[in-house]
Tab-separated table of C-alpha atoms in Angstrom:
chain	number	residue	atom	x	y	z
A	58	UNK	CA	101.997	141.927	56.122
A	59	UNK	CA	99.221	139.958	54.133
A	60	UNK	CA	96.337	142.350	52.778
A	61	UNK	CA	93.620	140.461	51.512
A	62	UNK	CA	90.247	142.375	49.778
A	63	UNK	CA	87.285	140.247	48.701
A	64	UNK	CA	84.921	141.139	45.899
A	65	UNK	CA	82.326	139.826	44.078
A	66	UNK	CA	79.523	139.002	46.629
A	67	UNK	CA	76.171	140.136	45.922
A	68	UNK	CA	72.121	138.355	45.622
A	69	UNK	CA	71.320	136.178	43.436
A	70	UNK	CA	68.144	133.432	43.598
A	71	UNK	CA	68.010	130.152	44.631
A	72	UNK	CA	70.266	127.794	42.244
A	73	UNK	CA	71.932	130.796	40.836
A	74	UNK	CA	75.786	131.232	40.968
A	75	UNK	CA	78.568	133.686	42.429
A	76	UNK	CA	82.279	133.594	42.109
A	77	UNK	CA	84.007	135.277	44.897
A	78	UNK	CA	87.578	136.876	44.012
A	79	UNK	CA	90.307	137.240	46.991
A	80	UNK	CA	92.859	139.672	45.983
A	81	UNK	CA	95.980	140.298	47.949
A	82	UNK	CA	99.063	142.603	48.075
A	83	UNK	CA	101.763	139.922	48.468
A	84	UNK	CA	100.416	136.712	47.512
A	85	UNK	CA	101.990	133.785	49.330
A	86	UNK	CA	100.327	131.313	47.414
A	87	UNK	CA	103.215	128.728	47.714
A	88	UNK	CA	103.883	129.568	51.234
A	89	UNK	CA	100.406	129.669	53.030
A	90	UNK	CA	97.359	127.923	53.449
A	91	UNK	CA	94.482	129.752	51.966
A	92	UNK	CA	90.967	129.555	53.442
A	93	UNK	CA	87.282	130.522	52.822
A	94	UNK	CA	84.972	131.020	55.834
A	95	UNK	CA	81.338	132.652	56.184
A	96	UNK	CA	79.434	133.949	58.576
A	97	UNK	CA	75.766	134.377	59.678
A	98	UNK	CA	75.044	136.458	62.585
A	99	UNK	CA	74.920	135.419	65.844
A	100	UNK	CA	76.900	131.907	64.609
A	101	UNK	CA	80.777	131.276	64.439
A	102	UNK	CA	82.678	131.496	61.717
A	103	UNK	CA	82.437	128.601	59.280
A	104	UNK	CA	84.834	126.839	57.103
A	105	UNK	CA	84.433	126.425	53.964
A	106	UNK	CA	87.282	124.792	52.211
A	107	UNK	CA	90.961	125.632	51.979
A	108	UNK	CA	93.921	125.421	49.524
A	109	UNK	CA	97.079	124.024	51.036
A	110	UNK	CA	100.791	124.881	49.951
A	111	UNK	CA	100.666	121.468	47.930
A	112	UNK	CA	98.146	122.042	46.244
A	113	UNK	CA	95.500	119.704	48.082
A	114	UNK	CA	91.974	120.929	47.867
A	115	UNK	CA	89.313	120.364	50.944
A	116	UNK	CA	85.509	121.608	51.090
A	117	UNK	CA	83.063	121.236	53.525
A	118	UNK	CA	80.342	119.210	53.264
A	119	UNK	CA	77.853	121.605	52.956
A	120	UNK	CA	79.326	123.037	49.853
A	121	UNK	CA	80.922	119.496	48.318
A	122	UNK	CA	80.182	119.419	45.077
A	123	UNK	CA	79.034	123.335	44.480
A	124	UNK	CA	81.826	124.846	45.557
A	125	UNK	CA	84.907	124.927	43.931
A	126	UNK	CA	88.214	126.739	44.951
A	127	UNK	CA	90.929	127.882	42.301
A	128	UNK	CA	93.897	130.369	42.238
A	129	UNK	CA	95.360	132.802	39.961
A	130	UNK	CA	98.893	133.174	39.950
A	131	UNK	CA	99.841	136.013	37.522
A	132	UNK	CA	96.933	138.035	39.345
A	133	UNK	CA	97.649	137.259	43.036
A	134	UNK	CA	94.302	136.108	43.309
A	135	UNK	CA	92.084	133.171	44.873
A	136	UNK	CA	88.335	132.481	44.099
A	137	UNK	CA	85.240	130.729	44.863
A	138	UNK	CA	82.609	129.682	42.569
A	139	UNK	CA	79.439	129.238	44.012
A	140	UNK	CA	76.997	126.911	42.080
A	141	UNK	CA	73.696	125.847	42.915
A	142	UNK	CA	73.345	128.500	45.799
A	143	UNK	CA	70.621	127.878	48.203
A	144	UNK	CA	69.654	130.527	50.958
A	145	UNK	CA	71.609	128.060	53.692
A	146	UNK	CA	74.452	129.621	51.614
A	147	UNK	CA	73.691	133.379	52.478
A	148	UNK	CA	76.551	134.757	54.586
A	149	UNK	CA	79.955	137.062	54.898
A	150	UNK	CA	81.982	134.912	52.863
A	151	UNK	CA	85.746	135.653	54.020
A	152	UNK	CA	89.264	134.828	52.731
A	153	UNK	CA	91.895	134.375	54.918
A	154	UNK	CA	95.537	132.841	54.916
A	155	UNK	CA	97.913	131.038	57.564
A	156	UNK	CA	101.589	130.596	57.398
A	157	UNK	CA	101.466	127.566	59.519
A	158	UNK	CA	97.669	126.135	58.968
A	159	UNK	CA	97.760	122.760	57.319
A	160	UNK	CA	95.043	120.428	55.466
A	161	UNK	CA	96.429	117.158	56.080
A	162	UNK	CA	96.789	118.272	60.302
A	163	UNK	CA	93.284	119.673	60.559
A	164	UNK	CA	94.298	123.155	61.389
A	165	UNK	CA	92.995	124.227	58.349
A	166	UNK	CA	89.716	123.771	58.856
A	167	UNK	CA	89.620	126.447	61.969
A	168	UNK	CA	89.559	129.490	61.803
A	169	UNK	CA	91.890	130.530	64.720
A	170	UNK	CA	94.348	129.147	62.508
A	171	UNK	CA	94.434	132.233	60.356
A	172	UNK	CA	96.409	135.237	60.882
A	173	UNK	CA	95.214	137.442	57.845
A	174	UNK	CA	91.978	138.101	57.307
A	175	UNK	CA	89.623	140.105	54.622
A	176	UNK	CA	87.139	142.565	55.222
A	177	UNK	CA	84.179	140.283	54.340
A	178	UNK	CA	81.952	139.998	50.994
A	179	UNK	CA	78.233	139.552	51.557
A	180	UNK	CA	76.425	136.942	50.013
A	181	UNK	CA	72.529	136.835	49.926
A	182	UNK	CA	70.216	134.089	48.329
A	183	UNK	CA	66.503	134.196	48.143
């Protein structure tokens, strides 16, 4: 079983920055895909880029460019680093990871792709 615990959400103002930290208990870096999502309420789940098992990279467009995902081996850990936040950025900003999700097939960018899931960090600009 995959535990995964975000941290590192908070507010900041517009054009400030966050990095997000996704810890987990048994970190399957080289065997799963590895998402960010956030949500708004009331709206569904959005990606927002993903880390394959080779390595590949993918963002959204709405974060292209701001965004940038990165991983942590010897600490079992995946991030975000939010640049040039704007308040279309406020959300629950979640991790999650997918044995079988892939970049290159598309599945990556869905979230019913994912079978592990964090609890959620909260992210507010203004």
């Amino acid at each position: 079983q995959v535990q995964l615990v975000e941290s590192g959400g908070g507010s900041v103002q517009p054009g400030g920055s966050l990095r997000l930290s996704c810890a987990a208990s048994s970190y399957p870096f080289d065997t799963f895909c590895l998402g960010w999502f956030r949500q708004t309420p009331g709206k569904a789940r959005e990606w927002v880029g993903a880390l394959d098992t080779d390595g590949t990279i993918r963002y959204a467009n709405s974060v292209k460019g701001r965004f940038t995902i990165s991983k942590d081996y010897a600490k079992s850990t995946l991030y975000l680093q939010m640049n040039s936040l704007n308040p279309e950025d406020t959300a629950t900003y979640y991790c999650a990871a997918s044995p079988t999700a892939t970049i290159i097939g598309g599945s990556a960018m869905k979230a019913q792709a994912y079978q592990y899931w964090g609890q959620g960090t909260q992210v507010t600009v203004s």
